[in-house]
Coordinates of C-alpha atoms and ligand atoms in Angstrom, one line a residue:
X19 CA 29.0 -17.5 5.2
X20 CA 26.7 -14.5 5.2
X21 CA 24.1 -14.0 2.6
X22 CA 25.2 -11.7 -0.3
X23 CA 22.3 -12.2 -2.8
X24 CA 18.6 -12.2 -2.1
X25 CA 15.8 -12.6 -4.5
X26 CA 12.2 -11.8 -3.8
X27 CA 9.3 -13.1 -6.0
X28 CA 6.4 -10.7 -5.9
X29 CA 6.9 -6.9 -6.1
X30 CA 3.6 -6.0 -4.4
X31 CA 2.7 -4.2 -1.2
X32 CA 4.7 -6.6 0.9
X33 CA 7.7 -7.6 -1.3
X34 CA 8.4 -4.1 -2.7
X35 CA 8.7 -2.1 0.6
X36 CA 10.3 -5.0 2.6
X37 CA 13.1 -5.5 0.0
X38 CA 13.7 -1.8 -0.3
X39 CA 14.3 -1.6 3.4
X40 CA 16.5 -4.7 3.4
X41 CA 18.6 -3.2 0.6
X42 CA 18.9 0.2 2.3
X43 CA 20.0 -1.3 5.6
X44 CA 22.3 -4.0 4.1
X45 CA 24.3 -2.4 1.3
X46 CA 26.5 -5.5 1.2
X47 CA 23.6 -7.6 0.0
X48 CA 22.3 -7.5 -3.6
X49 CA 18.5 -7.6 -3.5
X50 CA 16.6 -8.4 -6.7
X51 CA 12.8 -8.2 -6.7
X52 CA 11.1 -10.0 -9.5
X53 CA 7.5 -10.1 -10.7
X54 CA 5.6 -11.6 -13.6
X55 CA 3.8 -8.3 -14.1
X56 CA 5.9 -6.3 -16.5
X57 CA 4.0 -3.1 -16.0
X58 CA 4.6 -3.3 -12.3
X59 CA 8.3 -3.9 -12.7
X60 CA 8.5 -1.0 -15.2
X61 CA 6.9 1.2 -12.7
X62 CA 9.3 0.2 -9.9
X63 CA 12.1 1.1 -12.4
X64 CA 10.6 4.4 -13.4
X65 CA 13.2 7.2 -13.4
X66 CA 10.8 9.4 -11.5
X67 CA 10.7 7.6 -8.1
X68 CA 7.3 9.2 -7.3
X69 CA 5.9 6.9 -10.0
X70 CA 6.7 3.6 -8.2
X71 CA 3.6 1.5 -8.1
X72 CA 3.0 1.6 -4.3
X73 CA 2.4 4.8 -2.4
X74 CA 3.9 4.6 1.2
X75 CA 5.2 7.6 3.1
X76 CA 9.1 7.5 2.9
X77 CA 9.3 4.7 0.4
X78 CA 10.3 6.7 -2.7
X79 CA 13.4 8.1 -0.8
X80 CA 14.6 4.7 0.1
X81 CA 14.1 3.4 -3.4
X82 CA 16.0 6.4 -4.7
X83 CA 18.9 5.6 -2.4
X84 CA 19.2 1.9 -3.0
X85 CA 17.9 1.3 -6.6
X86 CA 20.7 0.6 -9.0
X87 CA 23.2 0.3 -6.1
X88 CA 22.1 -3.0 -4.5
X89 CA 18.3 -3.0 -5.2
X90 CA 17.0 -4.2 -8.6
X91 CA 13.6 -4.8 -10.1
X92 CA 13.3 -7.3 -12.9
X93 CA 11.1 -9.7 -14.7
X94 CA 13.8 -12.2 -15.2
X95 CA 12.6 -14.5 -12.5
X96 CA 14.9 -17.5 -13.3
X97 CA 18.1 -15.5 -13.4
X98 CA 17.3 -14.0 -10.0
X99 CA 16.5 -17.4 -8.5
X100 CA 19.6 -18.9 -9.9
X101 CA 21.9 -16.2 -8.4
X102 CA 20.3 -15.9 -5.0
X103 CA 21.3 -17.8 -1.8
X104 CA 18.0 -16.8 -0.2
X105 CA 14.6 -16.5 -2.0
X106 CA 11.6 -14.7 -0.4
X107 CA 8.2 -15.7 -1.7
X108 CA 5.9 -12.7 -1.5
X109 CA 3.2 -13.5 -4.0
X110 CA -0.4 -13.0 -3.3
X111 CA -2.5 -15.7 -1.7
X112 CA -6.1 -14.7 -2.4
X113 CA -9.2 -16.4 -1.1
X114 CA -10.2 -19.3 -3.4
X115 CA -12.9 -18.4 -5.8
X116 CA -13.5 -22.0 -7.0
X117 CA -13.7 -25.6 -5.9
X118 CA -13.1 -27.0 -2.4
X119 CA -12.8 -24.2 0.2
X120 CA -14.3 -21.6 -2.2
X121 CA -14.7 -18.3 -0.5
X122 CA -12.6 -19.4 2.5
X123 CA -9.4 -21.3 1.9
X124 CA -6.3 -19.5 0.6
X125 CA -5.5 -20.1 -3.0
X126 CA -2.0 -21.4 -3.1
X127 CA -1.6 -21.8 -6.8
X128 CA 0.9 -18.9 -7.0
X129 CA 2.9 -20.3 -4.1
X130 CA 3.1 -23.7 -5.8
X131 CA 4.2 -22.1 -9.1
X132 CA 7.0 -20.3 -7.3
X133 CA 8.1 -23.5 -5.6
X134 CA 8.2 -25.4 -8.9
X135 CA 10.1 -22.7 -10.6
X136 CA 12.7 -22.5 -7.8
X137 CA 13.0 -26.3 -7.9
X138 CA 13.6 -26.2 -11.7
X139 CA 16.2 -23.4 -11.7
X140 CA 18.2 -24.1 -8.5
X141 CA 21.6 -25.6 -9.0
X142 CA 22.9 -24.9 -5.5
X143 CA 21.5 -25.2 -1.9
X144 CA 19.0 -22.4 -1.1
X145 CA 17.0 -21.0 1.7
X146 CA 13.4 -20.3 0.8
X147 CA 11.5 -17.8 2.9
X148 CA 7.7 -17.7 3.1
X149 CA 6.8 -14.0 3.4
X150 CA 3.2 -14.4 2.1
X151 CA 0.7 -15.2 4.8
X152 CA -0.1 -18.9 4.5
X153 CA -2.2 -21.6 6.0
X154 CA -0.4 -23.6 8.7
X155 CA 1.7 -26.4 7.2
X156 CA 2.2 -24.8 3.8
X157 CA 6.0 -25.0 4.4
X158 CA 5.6 -28.8 4.3
X159 CA 3.9 -28.6 0.9
X160 CA 6.6 -26.3 -0.5
X161 CA 9.3 -28.6 0.9
X162 CA 7.7 -31.6 -0.7
X163 CA 7.6 -29.9 -4.1
X164 CA 11.2 -28.6 -3.9
X165 CA 12.5 -32.0 -2.7
X166 CA 10.7 -34.1 -5.3
X167 CA 11.0 -31.9 -8.4
X168 CA 14.4 -30.3 -7.7
X169 CA 17.8 -31.1 -9.1
X170 CA 18.9 -32.8 -5.9
X171 CA 20.0 -29.6 -4.2
X172 CA 19.0 -29.0 -0.6
X173 CA 16.4 -26.5 0.5
X174 CA 15.6 -25.0 3.9
X175 CA 12.2 -23.5 4.3
X176 CA 11.7 -20.6 6.7
X177 CA 8.5 -18.8 7.7
X178 CA 9.1 -15.1 8.2
X179 CA 5.7 -13.4 8.2
X180 CA 5.4 -9.7 7.6
X181 CA 3.5 -7.6 10.1
X182 CA 3.8 -4.2 8.4
X183 CA 0.6 -2.2 8.1
X184 CA 0.0 -0.2 4.9
X185 CA 0.4 3.5 5.2
X186 CA 3.1 3.0 7.9
X187 CA 5.0 0.2 6.1
X188 CA 8.4 2.0 6.1
X189 CA 8.2 2.9 9.8
X190 CA 7.0 -0.6 10.6
X191 CA 9.9 -2.1 8.7
X192 CA 12.5 0.2 10.2
X193 CA 11.3 -0.2 13.7
X194 CA 9.4 -3.5 14.0
X195 CA 7.8 -4.6 17.2
X196 CA 9.3 -8.0 16.5
X197 CA 10.7 -10.1 13.6
X198 CA 9.4 -13.7 13.6
X199 CA 11.4 -16.4 12.0
X200 CA 10.3 -20.1 12.0
X201 CA 12.5 -22.9 10.8
X202 CA 13.3 -26.6 11.2
X203 CA 14.8 -27.7 14.5
X204 CA 17.5 -29.7 12.7
X205 CA 21.1 -28.3 12.5
X206 CA 20.6 -27.1 8.9
X207 CA 17.3 -25.5 9.9
X208 CA 19.0 -23.6 12.7
X209 CA 21.7 -22.5 10.4
X210 CA 19.2 -21.1 7.9
X211 CA 17.4 -19.3 10.7
X212 CA 20.7 -17.8 11.8
X213 CA 21.4 -16.6 8.2
X214 CA 18.1 -14.7 8.2
X215 CA 18.6 -13.4 11.7
X216 CA 22.0 -12.0 10.5
X217 CA 20.2 -10.1 7.7
X218 CA 17.7 -8.4 10.1
X219 CA 20.4 -7.8 12.8
X220 CA 21.8 -5.1 10.5
X221 CA 19.2 -2.8 11.9
X222 CA 16.9 -4.7 14.4
X223 CA 18.2 -5.5 17.9
X224 CA 18.5 -9.2 18.5
X225 CA 16.1 -9.2 21.5
X226 CA 13.3 -8.3 19.0
X227 CA 14.1 -11.2 16.7
X228 CA 12.0 -14.2 17.7
X229 CA 12.8 -17.7 16.4
X230 CA 10.2 -20.6 16.6
X231 CA 9.4 -23.7 14.8
X232 CA 7.8 -23.3 11.3
X233 CA 4.2 -24.1 12.4
X234 CA 4.2 -21.6 15.3
X235 CA 5.4 -18.9 13.0
X236 CA 2.8 -19.6 10.3
X237 CA 0.0 -19.7 12.9
X238 CA 1.2 -16.6 14.8
X239 CA 0.6 -14.5 11.7
X240 CA -3.0 -15.6 11.3
X241 CA -3.5 -15.3 15.0
X242 CA -2.2 -11.7 15.1
X243 CA -4.4 -10.6 12.3
X244 CA -7.4 -12.4 13.8
X245 CA -6.9 -10.7 17.2
X246 CA -6.5 -7.3 15.6
X247 CA -9.6 -7.6 13.5
X248 CA -11.5 -9.0 16.5
X249 CA -10.9 -5.9 18.4
X250 CA -12.4 -3.8 15.6
X251 CA -15.4 -6.0 15.4
X252 CA -15.8 -5.9 19.1
X253 CA -15.8 -2.1 19.3
X254 CA -18.1 -2.0 16.2
X255 CA -20.5 -4.3 18.0
X256 CA -20.5 -1.9 20.9
X257 CA -21.0 1.0 18.5
X258 CA -24.5 -0.2 17.6
X259 CA -25.4 -0.6 21.2
X260 CA -24.1 2.9 21.9
X261 CA -26.4 4.3 19.3
X262 CA -29.4 2.8 21.0
X263 CA -28.4 3.7 24.5
X264 CA -27.0 7.2 24.2
X265 CA -23.5 6.1 25.1
X266 CA -20.7 7.4 22.9
X267 CA -18.4 4.8 21.5
X268 CA -15.3 7.0 21.5
X269 CA -15.8 7.6 25.2
X270 CA -16.3 3.9 25.9
X271 CA -13.2 3.1 23.8
X272 CA -11.1 5.7 25.8
X273 CA -12.4 4.4 29.1
X274 CA -11.6 0.7 28.4
X275 CA -8.4 1.5 26.5
X276 CA -6.9 3.0 29.7
X277 CA -7.0 -0.4 31.3
X278 CA -3.5 -1.5 30.7
X279 CA -4.7 -5.0 30.2
X280 CA -6.8 -3.9 27.2
X281 CA -4.7 -1.1 25.8
X282 CA -5.8 1.8 23.6
X283 CA -4.9 0.6 20.1
X284 CA -7.2 -0.9 17.5
X285 CA -10.3 0.3 19.3
X286 CA -11.5 2.9 16.8
X287 CA -15.1 2.2 15.8
X288 CA -15.5 2.5 12.0
X289 CA -17.6 1.6 9.0
X290 CA -15.7 -1.7 9.1
X291 CA -12.2 -2.9 8.5
X292 CA -10.8 -3.4 5.0
X293 CA -7.5 -4.3 3.5
X294 CA -6.2 -7.4 1.8
X295 CA -5.4 -9.3 5.0
X296 CA -7.9 -9.3 7.8
X297 CA -10.8 -10.9 6.0
X298 CA -8.7 -13.3 4.0
X299 CA -6.7 -14.5 7.0
X300 CA -9.7 -15.0 9.2
X301 CA -11.5 -16.9 6.5
X302 CA -8.4 -19.0 6.2
X303 CA -8.3 -19.6 9.9
X304 CA -12.0 -20.6 9.9
X305 CA -11.3 -23.0 7.0
X306 CA -8.4 -24.6 8.8
X307 CA -10.4 -25.0 12.0
X308 CA -13.3 -26.6 10.1
X309 CA -11.0 -28.9 8.3
X310 CA -9.9 -30.3 11.7
X311 CA -13.5 -30.6 12.8
X312 CA -13.1 -27.7 15.3
X313 CA -16.5 -26.2 14.6
X314 CA -16.8 -24.0 17.7
X315 CA -13.4 -22.5 17.0
X316 CA -14.4 -21.9 13.4
X317 CA -17.7 -20.3 14.4
X318 CA -16.1 -18.1 17.0
X319 CA -13.7 -16.5 14.5
X320 CA -16.3 -16.3 11.7
X321 CA -18.4 -14.0 13.8
X322 CA -15.6 -11.4 13.4
X323 CA -16.3 -11.3 9.7
X324 CA -20.1 -11.4 10.1
X325 CA -19.9 -8.4 12.4
X326 CA -17.8 -6.5 9.9
X327 CA -20.2 -7.2 7.0
X328 CA -23.1 -6.1 9.3
X329 CA -21.3 -2.8 10.1
X330 CA -20.8 -1.9 6.4
X331 CA -24.4 -2.7 5.6
X332 CA -25.7 -0.9 8.7
X333 CA -23.8 2.2 7.5
X334 CA -25.4 2.2 4.0
X335 CA -28.9 1.4 5.4
X336 CA -28.6 4.3 7.7
X337 CA -27.8 6.7 4.9
X338 CA -30.9 5.5 3.0
X339 CA -33.1 5.7 6.1
X340 CA -31.9 9.1 7.1
X341 CA -32.3 10.5 3.6
X342 CA -36.1 9.9 3.8
X343 CA -35.9 6.3 2.7
X344 CA -34.8 7.2 -0.8
X345 CA -31.5 8.0 -2.4
X346 CA -32.7 7.6 -5.9
X347 CA -30.8 10.1 -8.2
X348 CA -29.4 11.8 -5.2
X349 CA -25.7 12.8 -5.3
X350 CA -23.9 11.3 -2.3
X351 CA -20.3 12.2 -2.0
X352 CA -17.7 9.8 -0.7
X353 CA -14.7 11.3 0.9
X354 CA -12.2 8.5 0.6
X355 CA -12.1 5.2 -1.2
X356 CA -8.9 3.6 0.1
X357 CA -9.3 1.1 2.9
X358 CA -7.3 3.4 5.2
X359 CA -5.4 6.7 5.0
X360 CA -1.9 7.1 3.5
X361 CA -2.3 4.3 1.0
X362 CA -3.6 3.9 -2.5
X363 CA -4.7 0.4 -1.8
X364 CA -8.5 -0.3 -2.0
X365 CA -8.6 -4.0 -1.5
X366 CA -11.7 -4.9 0.5
X367 CA -12.3 -1.3 1.3
X368 CA -15.6 -0.7 3.1
X369 CA -16.3 2.1 0.6
X370 CA -16.7 -0.5 -2.2
X371 CA -19.5 -2.3 -0.4
X372 CA -21.3 0.9 0.8
X373 CA -21.2 2.3 -2.7
X374 CA -22.5 -0.9 -4.1
X375 CA -25.5 -0.8 -1.8
X376 CA -26.2 2.8 -2.6
X377 CA -25.9 2.3 -6.3
X378 CA -28.4 -0.5 -6.0
X379 CA -30.7 2.1 -4.5
X380 CA -30.1 4.3 -7.7
X381 CA -27.9 6.8 -5.9
X382 CA -25.2 8.8 -7.8
X383 CA -21.9 8.4 -6.0
X384 CA -19.3 11.2 -6.3
X385 CA -15.9 9.9 -5.2
X386 CA -13.0 12.0 -4.1
X387 CA -9.9 10.2 -2.8
X388 CA -6.5 11.9 -2.9
X389 CA -4.7 8.7 -4.1
X390 CA -7.3 6.6 -5.9
X391 CA -8.2 7.0 -9.5
X392 CA -11.7 6.7 -11.1
X393 CA -10.4 3.7 -13.0
X394 CA -9.7 1.9 -9.8
X395 CA -13.1 2.8 -8.3
X396 CA -14.9 1.4 -11.3
X397 CA -12.7 -1.8 -11.3
X398 CA -13.5 -2.4 -7.6
X399 CA -17.2 -2.1 -8.3
X400 CA -17.1 -4.2 -11.4
X401 CA -15.4 -6.9 -9.5
X402 CA -18.5 -7.4 -7.3
X403 CA -20.5 -8.2 -10.5
X404 CA -23.6 -6.6 -9.0
X405 CA -24.6 -5.0 -12.3
X406 CA -23.4 -4.3 -15.8
X407 CA -20.2 -2.2 -16.0
X408 CA -21.8 0.6 -17.9
X409 CA -24.3 1.0 -15.0
X410 CA -21.4 1.5 -12.7
X411 CA -19.9 4.1 -15.1
X412 CA -23.2 6.0 -15.1
X413 CA -23.5 5.8 -11.3
X414 CA -20.0 7.0 -10.3
X415 CA -18.9 10.5 -10.7
X416 CA -15.2 11.3 -10.0
X417 CA -13.6 14.5 -9.0
X418 CA -10.1 15.8 -8.7
X419 CA -11.2 18.4 -6.2
X420 CA -13.2 17.7 -3.0
X421 CA -15.2 20.9 -3.2
X422 CA -16.5 20.1 -6.6
X423 CA -17.2 16.6 -5.4
X424 CA -19.4 17.9 -2.6
X425 CA -21.2 20.7 -4.5
X426 CA -24.9 19.9 -4.9
X427 CA -24.7 16.7 -2.9
X428 CA -27.4 15.6 -0.5
X429 CA -25.0 13.9 1.8
X430 CA -21.3 13.3 2.4
X431 CA -20.0 9.9 3.6
X432 CA -16.5 9.8 5.1
X433 CA -15.1 6.4 4.2
X434 CA -11.3 6.9 4.8
X435 CA -9.7 8.8 7.6
X436 CA -7.4 11.0 5.4
X437 CA -6.0 13.9 7.5
X438 CA -6.8 16.5 4.8
X439 CA -10.6 16.0 5.3
X440 CA -10.4 17.5 8.7
X441 CA -8.8 20.7 7.4
X442 CA -11.4 21.4 4.7
X443 CA -13.4 24.6 4.6
X444 CA -16.6 23.0 5.8
X445 CA -18.6 26.2 5.7
X446 CA -17.8 26.5 2.0
X447 CA -18.8 22.8 1.5
X448 CA -22.1 23.4 3.5
X449 CA -23.0 26.4 1.4
X450 CA -22.6 24.4 -1.9
X451 CA -24.8 21.4 -0.8
X452 CA -28.5 20.6 -0.9
X453 CA -30.3 21.2 2.4
X454 CA -30.6 19.7 4.8
X455 CA -27.0 18.7 4.3
X456 CA -26.0 15.5 5.9
X457 CA -22.5 14.1 7.0
X458 CA -22.2 10.4 7.8
X459 CA -18.8 10.1 9.4
X460 CA -17.8 6.5 8.9
X461 CA -14.4 7.1 10.6
X462 CA -15.4 9.4 13.4
X463 CA -12.7 12.0 12.4
X464 CA -14.7 15.2 12.1
X465 CA -15.7 17.5 14.9
X466 CA -19.5 16.9 15.0
X467 CA -20.4 19.9 17.1
X468 CA -18.5 22.3 14.9
X469 CA -20.3 20.8 11.8
X470 CA -23.6 21.1 13.6
X471 CA -23.0 24.7 14.3
X472 CA -22.5 25.3 10.6
X473 CA -25.9 23.6 10.0
X474 CA -25.0 20.1 9.0
X475 CA -26.9 17.1 10.2
X476 CA -24.0 15.1 11.5
X477 CA -23.9 11.4 12.4
X478 CA -20.9 9.5 13.5
X479 CA -20.6 5.7 14.1
X480 CA -21.7 4.9 17.6
X481 CA -22.9 8.2 18.9
Ligands
UDX515 C1 0.5 -10.6 -0.7 C2 -0.6 -11.2 0.1 O1 -1.8 -10.4 -0.1 C3 -0.3 -11.2 1.6 O2 -1.3 -12.1 2.2 C4 1.0 -11.8 1.8 O3 1.2 -11.8 3.2 C5 2.0 -11.2 0.9 O4 1.7 -11.2 -0.4 P1 0.8 -8.1 -1.4 O5 2.3 -7.9 -1.5 O6 0.0 -7.0 -0.8 O7 0.6 -9.2 -0.4 O8 0.2 -8.6 -2.8 P2 0.3 -8.0 -4.2 O9 0.4 -6.5 -4.0 O10 -0.9 -8.6 -4.9 O11 1.7 -8.5 -4.8 C6 1.9 -9.8 -5.2 C7 2.8 -9.7 -6.4 O12 3.2 -11.0 -6.8 C8 2.1 -9.2 -7.7 O13 2.8 -8.1 -8.2 C9 2.0 -10.3 -8.7 O14 2.2 -9.9 -10.0 C10 3.2 -11.1 -8.2 N1 3.2 -12.5 -8.6 C11 2.1 -13.3 -8.3 C12 4.3 -13.1 -9.3 O15 5.3 -12.4 -9.5 N2 4.3 -14.4 -9.6 C13 3.2 -15.2 -9.3 O16 3.2 -16.4 -9.7 C14 2.1 -14.6 -8.7
UDX516 C1 -2.9 -5.4 8.9 C2 -2.1 -5.7 10.1 O1 -2.2 -4.5 11.0 C3 -0.6 -6.0 9.7 O2 0.1 -6.3 10.9 C4 -0.6 -7.1 8.8 O3 0.7 -7.4 8.3 C5 -1.5 -6.8 7.5 O4 -2.8 -6.5 8.0 P1 -3.3 -3.4 7.2 O5 -4.4 -4.2 6.7 O6 -2.3 -2.7 6.3 O7 -2.4 -4.2 8.2 O8 -3.9 -2.1 8.1 P2 -4.5 -1.9 9.5 O9 -3.9 -0.7 10.0 O10 -4.3 -3.1 10.4 O11 -6.0 -1.6 9.3 C6 -6.9 -2.6 8.8 C7 -8.3 -2.0 8.7 O12 -8.8 -1.8 10.0 C8 -8.4 -0.6 8.0 O13 -9.5 -0.6 7.2 C9 -8.5 0.3 9.2 O14 -9.2 1.5 8.9 C10 -9.3 -0.6 10.2 N1 -9.2 -0.1 11.6 C11 -8.0 -0.2 12.2 C12 -10.4 0.3 12.3 O15 -11.5 0.3 11.7 N2 -10.2 0.6 13.6 C13 -9.0 0.5 14.3 O16 -9.0 0.8 15.5 C14 -7.9 0.1 13.5

């Protein structure tokens, strides 16, 4: 029997868009997304689809089409679990901030809570799908909780990691490179895998749907993110060498990217990668390796994070050094705060760390980001606990308009690669700034020689 009712716990960046696309592509399946956060669910249900809590190009149209038809957002977690044959767990798994594995291991408390709640409510057999990125062998823990605390019903656990990238989530979901589904090798396990394959087969060709055992699927997700992040740290390591030797990192990236064995993607030098996944997943990998005594493996991957932290610090140090070793009371304008373009997500954004360093040097940071509010900027800085909240309030100036943000500034730092930055009237910006006017391009998106012609002192990463 095919699946007709799906529930997803967690209406975040992963759960929301993924379920919206499943609902759009499978009108015969009722999809209910639940979350403990009432405000978030209310926003998903907002009559104005432009007010849904996650900004992703194309998402509001899909929500508009499916919401109320077969896509529902609710805080009634138990009812949704009870009704569904298949339950996706898409809650967050942050890095632990306490106890054993602090700063490294994934905190699984939300996952465990979900498992216990499913066990309590379920009166019929169910398929539970891990969507959140999890340490290898988490499925085993979930199964143990379900089997030992449940009402005697049978559960199948599948791992179905999400590979969508923010900003392109809808496209990634509609045209995925592959769908990965891990499950038990038993007959019931294979049946559960097939039930999920049948859901995706509504819009993804079957040759792109890969099935494996649960452990391979769990580890593949961590491995994919580690490899992607490693490419960025590798090119960023070369960017520092380029600056010393007169090579240009964009030219080097192009030259190596044309080698079909290397390929051109994920070779853009930058102020450092951000986002909720790369750092968290690598730390998690490092922790797992260490817990098996594989110290060389752990050290190897940890270096990817060390390099990324170094790149962020190097960027802020360079700003201070170039501005005559003092930024005290100088206005420095940040173009961009999100961790990448086309998203309002700021988790682990390089901008936060660069701003934190500069505020410690008494700079005034003027922030303009087309999708990020002042409230979010301040919350991100407060979270680091580097200073009292009112000091952050006094150090951060926010603007609705980029030209006002840049007026009177000593320097501009480009922290996010928003397309609109390239199209600005840079002559007008130059005229309004303190001289010499500096641009530190942390994303290598602006045309340096054009800016230099205007009179800017222009510095990009790795050139
Ligand atoms: C998260 C993880 O960050 C990622 O590693 C994983 O692959 C998928 O889940 P994301 O969707 O971006 O990704 O997280 P977030 O936007 O924080 O959404 C999680 C949602 O779960 C939140 O809205 C939170 O309120 C909700 N939640 C959390 C519950 O409904 N119940 C809980 O017990 C815990
Ligand atoms: C990533 C993975 O790509 C995705 O498959 C997984 O499901 C979640 O984690 P995401 O974090 O949304 O997705 O964005 P991604 O496009 O991978 O970018 C991550 C960070 O790397 C961003 O800060 C981005 O600016 C940076 N980056 C990316 C670079 O600095 N250089 C590059 O060449 C590519």
